[in-house]
PDB file of C-alpha atoms and ligand atoms in Angstrom:
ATOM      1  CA  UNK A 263     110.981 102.233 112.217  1.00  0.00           C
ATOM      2  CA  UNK A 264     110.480 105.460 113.981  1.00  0.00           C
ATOM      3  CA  UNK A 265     108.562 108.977 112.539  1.00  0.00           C
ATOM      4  CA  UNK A 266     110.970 110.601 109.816  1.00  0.00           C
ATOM      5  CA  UNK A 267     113.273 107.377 108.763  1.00  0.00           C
ATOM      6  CA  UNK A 268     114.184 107.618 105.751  1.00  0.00           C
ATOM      7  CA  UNK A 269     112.535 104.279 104.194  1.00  0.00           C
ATOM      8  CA  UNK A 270     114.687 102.430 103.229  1.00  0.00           C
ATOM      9  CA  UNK A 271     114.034 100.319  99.483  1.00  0.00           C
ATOM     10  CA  UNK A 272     114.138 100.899  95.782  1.00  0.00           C
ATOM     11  CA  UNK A 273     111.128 103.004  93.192  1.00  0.00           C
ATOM     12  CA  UNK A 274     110.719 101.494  90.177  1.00  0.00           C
ATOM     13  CA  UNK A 275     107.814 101.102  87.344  1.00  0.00           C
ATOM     14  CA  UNK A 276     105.645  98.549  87.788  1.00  0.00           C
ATOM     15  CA  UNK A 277     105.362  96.196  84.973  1.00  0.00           C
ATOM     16  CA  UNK A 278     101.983  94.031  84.295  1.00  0.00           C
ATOM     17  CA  UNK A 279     104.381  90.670  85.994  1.00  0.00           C
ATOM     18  CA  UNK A 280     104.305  92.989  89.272  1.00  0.00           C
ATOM     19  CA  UNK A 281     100.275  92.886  89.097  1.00  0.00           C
ATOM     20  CA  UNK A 282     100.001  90.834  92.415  1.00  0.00           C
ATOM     21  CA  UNK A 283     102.654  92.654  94.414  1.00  0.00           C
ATOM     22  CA  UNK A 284     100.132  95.684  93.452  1.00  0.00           C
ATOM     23  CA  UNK A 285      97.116  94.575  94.547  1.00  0.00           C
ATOM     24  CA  UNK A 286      98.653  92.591  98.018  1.00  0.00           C
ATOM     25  CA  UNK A 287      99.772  96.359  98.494  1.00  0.00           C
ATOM     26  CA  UNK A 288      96.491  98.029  98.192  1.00  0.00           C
ATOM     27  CA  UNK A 289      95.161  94.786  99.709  1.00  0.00           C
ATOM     28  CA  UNK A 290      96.583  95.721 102.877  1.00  0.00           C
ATOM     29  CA  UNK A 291      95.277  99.570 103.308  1.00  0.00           C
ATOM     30  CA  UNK A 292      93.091  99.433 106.148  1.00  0.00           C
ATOM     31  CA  UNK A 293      89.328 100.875 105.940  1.00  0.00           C
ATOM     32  CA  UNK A 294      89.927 104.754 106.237  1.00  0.00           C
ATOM     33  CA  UNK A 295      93.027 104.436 103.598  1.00  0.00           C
ATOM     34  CA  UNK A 296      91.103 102.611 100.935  1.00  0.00           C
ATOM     35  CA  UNK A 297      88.242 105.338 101.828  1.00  0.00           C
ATOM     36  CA  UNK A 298      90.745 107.999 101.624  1.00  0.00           C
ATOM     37  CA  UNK A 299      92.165 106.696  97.908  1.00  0.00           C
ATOM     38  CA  UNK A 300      89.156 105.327  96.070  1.00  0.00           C
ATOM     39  CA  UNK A 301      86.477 107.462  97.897  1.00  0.00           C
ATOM     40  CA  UNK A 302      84.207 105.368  99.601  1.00  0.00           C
ATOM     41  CA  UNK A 303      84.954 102.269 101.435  1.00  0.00           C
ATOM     42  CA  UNK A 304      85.967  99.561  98.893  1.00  0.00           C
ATOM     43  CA  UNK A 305      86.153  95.742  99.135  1.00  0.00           C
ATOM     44  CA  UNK A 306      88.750  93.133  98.596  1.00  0.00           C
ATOM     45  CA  UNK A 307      87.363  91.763  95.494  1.00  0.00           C
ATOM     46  CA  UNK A 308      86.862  95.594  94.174  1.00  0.00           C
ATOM     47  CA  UNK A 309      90.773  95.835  94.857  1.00  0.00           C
ATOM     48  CA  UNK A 310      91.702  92.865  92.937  1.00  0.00           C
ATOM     49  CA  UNK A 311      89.610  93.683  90.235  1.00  0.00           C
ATOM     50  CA  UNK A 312      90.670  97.494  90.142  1.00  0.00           C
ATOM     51  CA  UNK A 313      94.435  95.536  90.368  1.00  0.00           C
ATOM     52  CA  UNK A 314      93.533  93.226  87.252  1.00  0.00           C
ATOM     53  CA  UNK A 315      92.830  96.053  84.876  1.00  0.00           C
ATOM     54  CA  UNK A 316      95.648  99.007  86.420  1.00  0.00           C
ATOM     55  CA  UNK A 317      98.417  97.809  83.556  1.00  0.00           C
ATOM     56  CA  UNK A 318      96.611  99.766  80.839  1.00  0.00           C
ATOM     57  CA  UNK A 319      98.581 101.335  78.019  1.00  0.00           C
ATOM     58  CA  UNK A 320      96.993 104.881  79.475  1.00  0.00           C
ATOM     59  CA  UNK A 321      98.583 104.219  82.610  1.00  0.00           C
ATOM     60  CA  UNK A 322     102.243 104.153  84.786  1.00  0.00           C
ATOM     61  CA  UNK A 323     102.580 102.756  88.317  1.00  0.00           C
ATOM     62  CA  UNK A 324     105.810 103.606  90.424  1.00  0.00           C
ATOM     63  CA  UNK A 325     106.234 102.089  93.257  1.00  0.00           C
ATOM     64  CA  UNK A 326     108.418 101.558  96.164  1.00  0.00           C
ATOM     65  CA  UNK A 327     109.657  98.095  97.180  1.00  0.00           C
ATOM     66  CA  UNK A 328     110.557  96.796 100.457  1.00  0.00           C
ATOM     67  CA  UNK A 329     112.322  93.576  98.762  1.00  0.00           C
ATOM     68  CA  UNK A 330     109.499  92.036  96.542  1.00  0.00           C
ATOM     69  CA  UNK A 331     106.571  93.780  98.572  1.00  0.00           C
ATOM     70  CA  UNK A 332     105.339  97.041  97.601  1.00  0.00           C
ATOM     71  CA  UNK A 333     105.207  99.335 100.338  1.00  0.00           C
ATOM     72  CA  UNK A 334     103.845 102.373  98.066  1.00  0.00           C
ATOM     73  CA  UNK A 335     102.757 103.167  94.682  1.00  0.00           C
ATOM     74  CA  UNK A 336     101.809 106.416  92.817  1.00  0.00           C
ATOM     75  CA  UNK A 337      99.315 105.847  89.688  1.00  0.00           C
ATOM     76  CA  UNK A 338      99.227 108.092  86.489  1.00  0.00           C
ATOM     77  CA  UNK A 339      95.898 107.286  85.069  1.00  0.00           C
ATOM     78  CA  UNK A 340      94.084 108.153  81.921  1.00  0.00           C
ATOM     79  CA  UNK A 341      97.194 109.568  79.646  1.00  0.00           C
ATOM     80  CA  UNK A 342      95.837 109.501  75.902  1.00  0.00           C
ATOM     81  CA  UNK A 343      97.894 109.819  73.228  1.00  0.00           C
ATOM     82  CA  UNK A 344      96.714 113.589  72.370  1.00  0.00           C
ATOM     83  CA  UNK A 345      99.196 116.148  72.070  1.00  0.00           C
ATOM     84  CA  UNK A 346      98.450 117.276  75.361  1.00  0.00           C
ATOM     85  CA  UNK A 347      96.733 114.803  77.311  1.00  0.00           C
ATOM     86  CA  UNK A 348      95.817 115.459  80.648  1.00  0.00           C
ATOM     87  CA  UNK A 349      95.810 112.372  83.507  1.00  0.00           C
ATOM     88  CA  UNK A 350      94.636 111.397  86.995  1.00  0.00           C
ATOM     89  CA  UNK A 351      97.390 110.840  89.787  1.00  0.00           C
ATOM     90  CA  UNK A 352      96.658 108.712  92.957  1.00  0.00           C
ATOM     91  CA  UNK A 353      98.697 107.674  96.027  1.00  0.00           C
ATOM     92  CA  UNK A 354      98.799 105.277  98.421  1.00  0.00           C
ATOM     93  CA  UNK A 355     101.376 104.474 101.344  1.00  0.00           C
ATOM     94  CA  UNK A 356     101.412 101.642 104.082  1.00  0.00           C
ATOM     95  CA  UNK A 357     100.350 102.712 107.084  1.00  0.00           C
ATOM     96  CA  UNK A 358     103.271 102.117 108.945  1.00  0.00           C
ATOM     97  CA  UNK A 359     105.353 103.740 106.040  1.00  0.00           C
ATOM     98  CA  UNK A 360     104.369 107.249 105.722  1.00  0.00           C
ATOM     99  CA  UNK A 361     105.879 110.029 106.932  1.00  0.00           C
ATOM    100  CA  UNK A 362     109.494 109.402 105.691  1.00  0.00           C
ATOM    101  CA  UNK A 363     108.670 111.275 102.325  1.00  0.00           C
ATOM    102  CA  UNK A 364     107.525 108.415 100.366  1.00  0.00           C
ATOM    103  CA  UNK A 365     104.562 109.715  98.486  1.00  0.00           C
ATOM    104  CA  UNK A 366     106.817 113.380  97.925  1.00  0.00           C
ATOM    105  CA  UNK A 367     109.380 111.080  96.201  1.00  0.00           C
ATOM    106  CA  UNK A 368     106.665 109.603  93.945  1.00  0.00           C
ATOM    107  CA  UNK A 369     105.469 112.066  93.038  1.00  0.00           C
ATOM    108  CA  UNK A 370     108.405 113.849  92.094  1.00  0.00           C
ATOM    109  CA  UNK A 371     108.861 110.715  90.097  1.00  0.00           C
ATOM    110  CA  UNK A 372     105.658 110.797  88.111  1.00  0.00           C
ATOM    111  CA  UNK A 373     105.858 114.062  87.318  1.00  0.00           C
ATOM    112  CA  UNK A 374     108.832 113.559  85.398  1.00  0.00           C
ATOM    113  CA  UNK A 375     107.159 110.986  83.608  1.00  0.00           C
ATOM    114  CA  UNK A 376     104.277 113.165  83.073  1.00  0.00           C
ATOM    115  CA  UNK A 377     106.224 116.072  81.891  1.00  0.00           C
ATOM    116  CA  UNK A 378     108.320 113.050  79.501  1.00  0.00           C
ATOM    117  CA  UNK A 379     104.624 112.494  77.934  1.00  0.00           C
ATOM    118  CA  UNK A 380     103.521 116.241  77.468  1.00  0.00           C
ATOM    119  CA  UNK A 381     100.727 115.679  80.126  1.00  0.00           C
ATOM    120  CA  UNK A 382      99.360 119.459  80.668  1.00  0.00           C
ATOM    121  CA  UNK A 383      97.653 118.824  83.422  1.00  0.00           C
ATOM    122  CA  UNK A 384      97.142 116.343  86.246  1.00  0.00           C
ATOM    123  CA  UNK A 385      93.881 116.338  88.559  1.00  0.00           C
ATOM    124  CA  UNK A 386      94.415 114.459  92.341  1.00  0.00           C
ATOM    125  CA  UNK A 387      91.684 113.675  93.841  1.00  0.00           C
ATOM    126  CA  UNK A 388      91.355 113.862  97.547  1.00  0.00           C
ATOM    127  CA  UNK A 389      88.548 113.635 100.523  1.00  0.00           C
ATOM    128  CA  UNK A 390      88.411 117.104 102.248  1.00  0.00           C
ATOM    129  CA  UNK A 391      90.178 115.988 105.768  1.00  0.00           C
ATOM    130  CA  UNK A 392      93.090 114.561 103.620  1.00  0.00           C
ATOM    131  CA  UNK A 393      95.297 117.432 104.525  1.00  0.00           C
ATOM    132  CA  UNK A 394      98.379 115.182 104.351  1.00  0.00           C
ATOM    133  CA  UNK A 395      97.441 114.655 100.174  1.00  0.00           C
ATOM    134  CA  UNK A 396      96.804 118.596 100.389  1.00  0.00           C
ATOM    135  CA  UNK A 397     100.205 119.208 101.729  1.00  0.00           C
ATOM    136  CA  UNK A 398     101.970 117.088  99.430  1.00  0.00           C
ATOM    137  CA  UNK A 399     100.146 118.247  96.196  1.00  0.00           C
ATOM    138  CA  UNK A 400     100.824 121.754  97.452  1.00  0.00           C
ATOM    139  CA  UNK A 401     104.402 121.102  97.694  1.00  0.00           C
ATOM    140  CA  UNK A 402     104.660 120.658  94.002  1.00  0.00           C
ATOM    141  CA  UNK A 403     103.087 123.616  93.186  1.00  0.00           C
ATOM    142  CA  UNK A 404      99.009 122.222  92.753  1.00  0.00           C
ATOM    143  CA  UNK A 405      96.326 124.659  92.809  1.00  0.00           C
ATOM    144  CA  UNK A 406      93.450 123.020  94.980  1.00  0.00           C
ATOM    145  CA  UNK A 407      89.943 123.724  95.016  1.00  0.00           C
ATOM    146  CA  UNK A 408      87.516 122.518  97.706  1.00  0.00           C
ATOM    147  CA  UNK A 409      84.151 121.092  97.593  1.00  0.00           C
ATOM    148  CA  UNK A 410      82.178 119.995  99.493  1.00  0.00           C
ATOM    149  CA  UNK A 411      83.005 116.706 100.438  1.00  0.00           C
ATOM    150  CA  UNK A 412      86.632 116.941  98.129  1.00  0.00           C
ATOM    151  CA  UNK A 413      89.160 118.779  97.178  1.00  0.00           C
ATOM    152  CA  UNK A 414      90.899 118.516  93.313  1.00  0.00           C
ATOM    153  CA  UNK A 415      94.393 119.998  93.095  1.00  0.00           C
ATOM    154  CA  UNK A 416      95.377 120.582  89.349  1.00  0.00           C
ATOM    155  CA  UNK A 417      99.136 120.717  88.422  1.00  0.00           C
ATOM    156  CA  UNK A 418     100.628 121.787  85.345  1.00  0.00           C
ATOM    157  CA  UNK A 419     103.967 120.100  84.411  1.00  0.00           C
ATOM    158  CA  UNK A 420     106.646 121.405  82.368  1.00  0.00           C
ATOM    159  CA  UNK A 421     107.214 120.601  78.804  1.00  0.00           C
ATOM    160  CA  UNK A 422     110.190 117.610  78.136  1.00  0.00           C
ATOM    161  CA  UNK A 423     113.065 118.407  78.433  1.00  0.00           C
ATOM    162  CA  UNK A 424     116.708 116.486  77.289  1.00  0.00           C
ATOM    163  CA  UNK A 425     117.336 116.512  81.171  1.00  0.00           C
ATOM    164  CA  UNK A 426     113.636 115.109  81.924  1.00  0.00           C
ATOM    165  CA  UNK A 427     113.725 112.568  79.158  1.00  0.00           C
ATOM    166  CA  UNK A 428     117.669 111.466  80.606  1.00  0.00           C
ATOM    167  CA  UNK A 429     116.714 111.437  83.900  1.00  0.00           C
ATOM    168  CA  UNK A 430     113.418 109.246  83.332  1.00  0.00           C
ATOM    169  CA  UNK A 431     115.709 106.777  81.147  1.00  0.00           C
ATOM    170  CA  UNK A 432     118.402 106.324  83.677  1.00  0.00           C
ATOM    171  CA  UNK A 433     115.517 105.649  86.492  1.00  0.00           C
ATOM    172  CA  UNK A 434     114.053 103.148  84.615  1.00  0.00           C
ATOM    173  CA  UNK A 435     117.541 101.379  83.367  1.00  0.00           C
ATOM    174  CA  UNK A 436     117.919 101.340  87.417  1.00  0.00           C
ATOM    175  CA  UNK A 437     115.074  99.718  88.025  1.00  0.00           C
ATOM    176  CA  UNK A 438     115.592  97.269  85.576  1.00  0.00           C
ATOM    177  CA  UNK A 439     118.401  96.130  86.961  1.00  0.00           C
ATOM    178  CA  UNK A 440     117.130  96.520  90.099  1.00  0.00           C
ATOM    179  CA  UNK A 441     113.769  94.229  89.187  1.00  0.00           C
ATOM    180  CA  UNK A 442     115.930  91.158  87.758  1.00  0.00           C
ATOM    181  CA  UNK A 443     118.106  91.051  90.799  1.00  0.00           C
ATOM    182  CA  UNK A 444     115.659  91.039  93.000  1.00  0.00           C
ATOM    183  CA  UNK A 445     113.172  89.092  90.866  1.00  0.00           C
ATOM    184  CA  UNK A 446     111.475  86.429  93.418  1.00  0.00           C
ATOM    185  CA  UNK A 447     112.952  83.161  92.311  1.00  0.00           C
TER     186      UNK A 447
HETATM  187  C1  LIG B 572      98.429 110.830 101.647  1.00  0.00           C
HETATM  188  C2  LIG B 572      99.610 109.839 101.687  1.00  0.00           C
HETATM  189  C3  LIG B 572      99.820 109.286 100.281  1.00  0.00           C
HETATM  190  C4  LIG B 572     100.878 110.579 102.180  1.00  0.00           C
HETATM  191  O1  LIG B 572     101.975 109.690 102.166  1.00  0.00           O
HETATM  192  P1  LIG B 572     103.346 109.952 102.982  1.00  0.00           P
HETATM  193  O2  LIG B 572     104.376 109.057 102.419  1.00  0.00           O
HETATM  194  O3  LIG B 572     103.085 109.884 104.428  1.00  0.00           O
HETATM  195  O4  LIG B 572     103.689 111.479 102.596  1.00  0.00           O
HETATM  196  P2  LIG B 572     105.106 112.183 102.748  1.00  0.00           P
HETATM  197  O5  LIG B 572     105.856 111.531 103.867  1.00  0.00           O
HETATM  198  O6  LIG B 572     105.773 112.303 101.435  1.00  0.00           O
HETATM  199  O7  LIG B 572     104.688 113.686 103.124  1.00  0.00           O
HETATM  200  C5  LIG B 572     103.900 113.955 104.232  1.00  0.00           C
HETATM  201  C6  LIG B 572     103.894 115.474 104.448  1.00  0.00           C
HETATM  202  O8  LIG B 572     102.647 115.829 105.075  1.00  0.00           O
HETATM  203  C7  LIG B 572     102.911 116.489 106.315  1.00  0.00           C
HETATM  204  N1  LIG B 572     101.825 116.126 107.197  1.00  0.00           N
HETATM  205  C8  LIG B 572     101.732 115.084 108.054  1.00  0.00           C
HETATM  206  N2  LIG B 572     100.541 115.114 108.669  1.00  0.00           N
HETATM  207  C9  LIG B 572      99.876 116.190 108.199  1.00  0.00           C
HETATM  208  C10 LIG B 572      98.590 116.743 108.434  1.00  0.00           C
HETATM  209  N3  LIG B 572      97.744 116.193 109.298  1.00  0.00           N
HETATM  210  N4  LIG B 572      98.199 117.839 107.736  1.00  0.00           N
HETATM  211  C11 LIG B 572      99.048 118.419 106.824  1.00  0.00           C
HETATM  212  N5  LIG B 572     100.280 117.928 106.560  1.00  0.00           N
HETATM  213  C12 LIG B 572     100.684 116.843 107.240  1.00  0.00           C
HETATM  214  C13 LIG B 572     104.270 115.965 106.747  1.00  0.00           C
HETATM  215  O9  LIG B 572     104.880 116.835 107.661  1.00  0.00           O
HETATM  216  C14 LIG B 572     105.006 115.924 105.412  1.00  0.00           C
HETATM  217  O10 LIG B 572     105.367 117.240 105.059  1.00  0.00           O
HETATM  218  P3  LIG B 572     106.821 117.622 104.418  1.00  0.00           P
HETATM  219  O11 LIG B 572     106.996 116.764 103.195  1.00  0.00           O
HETATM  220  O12 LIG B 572     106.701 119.066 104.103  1.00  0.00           O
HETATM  221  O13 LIG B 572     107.836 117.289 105.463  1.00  0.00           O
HETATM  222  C15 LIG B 572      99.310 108.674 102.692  1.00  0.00           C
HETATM  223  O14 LIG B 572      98.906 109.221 103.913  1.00  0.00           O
HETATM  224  C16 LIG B 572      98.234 107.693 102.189  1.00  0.00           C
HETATM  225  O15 LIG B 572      98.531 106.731 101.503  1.00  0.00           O
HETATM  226  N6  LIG B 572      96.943 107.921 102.560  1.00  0.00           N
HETATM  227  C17 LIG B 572      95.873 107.018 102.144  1.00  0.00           C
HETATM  228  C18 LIG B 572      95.586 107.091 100.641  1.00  0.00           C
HETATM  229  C19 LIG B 572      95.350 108.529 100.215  1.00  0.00           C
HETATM  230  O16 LIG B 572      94.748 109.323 100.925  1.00  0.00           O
HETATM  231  N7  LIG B 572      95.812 108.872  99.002  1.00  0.00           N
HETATM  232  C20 LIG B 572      95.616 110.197  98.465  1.00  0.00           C
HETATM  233  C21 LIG B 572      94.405 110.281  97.620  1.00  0.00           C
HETATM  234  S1  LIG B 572      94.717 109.672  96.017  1.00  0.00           S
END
């Protein structure tokens, strides 16, 4: 694939049956993206364990398949069931997959979802040189403040909406579908 393809694949929720497809994903960020995400240099067996307890009922993965293998995902961490919780986003992409708008679409995604479950605010966190994470968070309207070795960008998604609510139903009747046809058999 060449710079700016459009990537070509499906976004769907994860489900807890789509647990190793996660963590093979994450599994193959090199050393500076797994630096970049978790914030400090993390191991295999930290990534499978972080990938064994990700399916919490505070949490939603989207991700972007390639066939069965996740070439992206986009973690909503942390929603309680307060009136207005507030959650933790997170994104990774595969190396050889960014640049075609992949982590923008996710997380145009998730903030539907967070907006469907009256999230008022989500924190990213990023390293300081991440000024692609900057750029995308900025995009979608996060206000970022730096410190020293980070930088947190804090958006504030809408209340529900009918459209919101319709529009995060129909994506995930899609990806239902989607999931069971493509189910490995
Ligand atoms: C950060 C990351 C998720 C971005 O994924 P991606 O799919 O390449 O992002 P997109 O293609 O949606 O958007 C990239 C944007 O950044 C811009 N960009 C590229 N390089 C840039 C740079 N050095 N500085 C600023 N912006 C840059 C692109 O032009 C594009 O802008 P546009 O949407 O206005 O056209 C990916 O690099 C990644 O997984 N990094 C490792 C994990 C990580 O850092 N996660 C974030 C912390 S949780």
């Amino acid at each position: 694939m060449s710079g700016n393809d459009q990537a070509a694949g499906t976004i769907r929720k994860l489900w807890p049956a789509d647990r190793s497809a996660f963590r093979d994903h994450l599994l193959r960020l090199d050393e500076a993206s797994r630096r970049s995400r978790f914030g400090a240099p993390v191991s295999d067996s930290f990534i499978a364990d972080y990938a064994r307890t990700a399916f919490r009922l505070d949490s939603i993965i989207l991700a972007h398949f390639e066939g069965s293998r996740i070439r992206a995902a986009a973690e909503l961490r942390g929603l309680s069931f307060a009136f207005t919780p507030t959650a933790e986003a997170a994104i990774t992409v595969e190396t050889t997959w960014r640049n075609r708008g992949l982590a923008s679409q996710l997380m145009d995604r998730l903030l539907v979802s967070a907006q469907n479950r009256r999230v008022s605010q989500i924190y990213m966190i990023c390293l300081r040189e991440n000024g692609v994470m900057q750029h995308v968070a900025r995009k979608f309207g996060a206000r970022l403040s730096f410190d020293q070795d980070e930088v947190i960008g804090k958006l504030d998604p809408a209340w529900p909406t009918p459209a919101s609510l319709l529009r995060e139903g129909w994506q995930d009747a899609n990806g239902f579908v989607t999931a069971v046809i493509e189910w490995p058999q």
